[in-house]
């Protein structure tokens, strides 16, 4: 969890500065090297350090892949792609106990899980860079090449004026290009100067903390179910697949959308968590307690997938990976304190579940003032991000707080080719 904490901050900066694809390849190579060294570590300190490096860069690889998938596609398919990532995460979760069952020696298991990751280096020649990121740093020619290739594969004809003349002129004059000095100013402190983006960041930070707090709290509690450890781990991963599958559909419902789905899943998950704490863990009531607990985990897992795409859609391209990274950094705080909160059961057996449940409900209610992002064009500039779904103020940032970009948005027609 500490490695995830550092990785969320580090790769939030790396992916915005150097690009999504370069960050992905660097993370994959580092994971492979560090994981292999860990298998042959002579002392525990070396093993622990290598595992820390694996966690830092493993999260970086996940974040890079998530952003690439999110930025390749249009609004109508964005949630589908995000949830498919979650489903494959769950499949990996389910495969872990299978490998552990057949490879009982720890260092062999470490190698079996690590060495295959080097295959992802091939993505350098297979996967293109994010056109949205290229446009955000002024590399319109490279972006146009990628979009044209995607259009050819999808048999779509691009409009001749995909980038209008004024946009091209601004790009050639460097008005929308973020050089080293400007890009460096898009750090957290600068983003927090803008009232609406600051409020979004604060609310989502708590939502991420509550989400991971409940998710890992419930996951760490599955050992209390008894039975075979390998089977329990497999079931814990399997229950997440239908949760992510449901997450494909409900965020696109007109009635709920992204925001409504997140509110409903977190509130129901919190209520179920509280209800489970009052079910007697004995006799004929055991199946009721297990069922209610699994309902809570189902809802929290679903919200876990939704919050990723919702966060990415709320923030503009220049700071999108940093925003997701910062949010995930706060999420690791929830993961770190979850096992400590379980110790409160020594004071009162129901206390941990009550804390988890209340945290989830409060998080769901805090989402209410945030804007809906379903079917909306992703904000491409800092100004668009500040004006999008204004929560406080008049939506117009003060002079000097942002780098104004006129007419730099990418219309849906430009990305439909992808």
mmCIF file of N, CA and C in Angstrom, residues 175-176 381 383 387 396 402-406:
data_model
loop_
_atom_site.group_PDB
_atom_site.id
_atom_site.type_symbol
_atom_site.label_atom_id
_atom_site.label_comp_id
_atom_site.label_asym_id
_atom_site.label_seq_id
_atom_site.Cartn_x
_atom_site.Cartn_y
_atom_site.Cartn_z
ATOM 1 N N UNK A 175 0.498 28.738 -28.802
ATOM 2 C CA UNK A 175 -0.425 29.232 -27.786
ATOM 3 C C UNK A 175 -1.048 28.115 -26.972
ATOM 4 N N UNK A 176 -1.134 26.913 -27.542
ATOM 5 C CA UNK A 176 -1.710 25.820 -26.760
ATOM 6 C C UNK A 176 -0.670 24.764 -26.406
ATOM 7 N N UNK A 381 -8.690 21.639 -21.499
ATOM 8 C CA UNK A 381 -7.814 22.685 -20.978
ATOM 9 C C UNK A 381 -8.133 22.941 -19.517
ATOM 10 N N UNK A 383 -8.893 25.774 -18.212
ATOM 11 C CA UNK A 383 -10.059 26.652 -18.133
ATOM 12 C C UNK A 383 -11.351 25.859 -18.281
ATOM 13 N N UNK A 387 -14.426 25.446 -15.467
ATOM 14 C CA UNK A 387 -15.805 25.846 -15.753
ATOM 15 C C UNK A 387 -16.769 24.669 -15.786
ATOM 16 N N UNK A 396 -15.482 31.525 -13.366
ATOM 17 C CA UNK A 396 -14.454 32.230 -14.128
ATOM 18 C C UNK A 396 -13.238 32.438 -13.240
ATOM 19 N N UNK A 402 -4.757 30.571 -14.573
ATOM 20 C CA UNK A 402 -4.757 29.503 -15.568
ATOM 21 C C UNK A 402 -4.085 30.016 -16.832
ATOM 22 N N UNK A 403 -3.888 29.115 -17.770
ATOM 23 C CA UNK A 403 -3.339 29.458 -19.069
ATOM 24 C C UNK A 403 -4.461 29.295 -20.073
ATOM 25 N N UNK A 404 -5.040 30.389 -20.449
ATOM 26 C CA UNK A 404 -6.251 30.361 -21.252
ATOM 27 C C UNK A 404 -5.968 29.825 -22.646
ATOM 28 N N UNK A 405 -6.801 28.944 -23.096
ATOM 29 C CA UNK A 405 -6.684 28.352 -24.410
ATOM 30 C C UNK A 405 -8.012 28.516 -25.119
ATOM 31 N N UNK A 406 -8.033 29.221 -26.192
ATOM 32 C CA UNK A 406 -9.267 29.474 -26.925
ATOM 33 C C UNK A 406 -9.472 28.420 -28.009
#
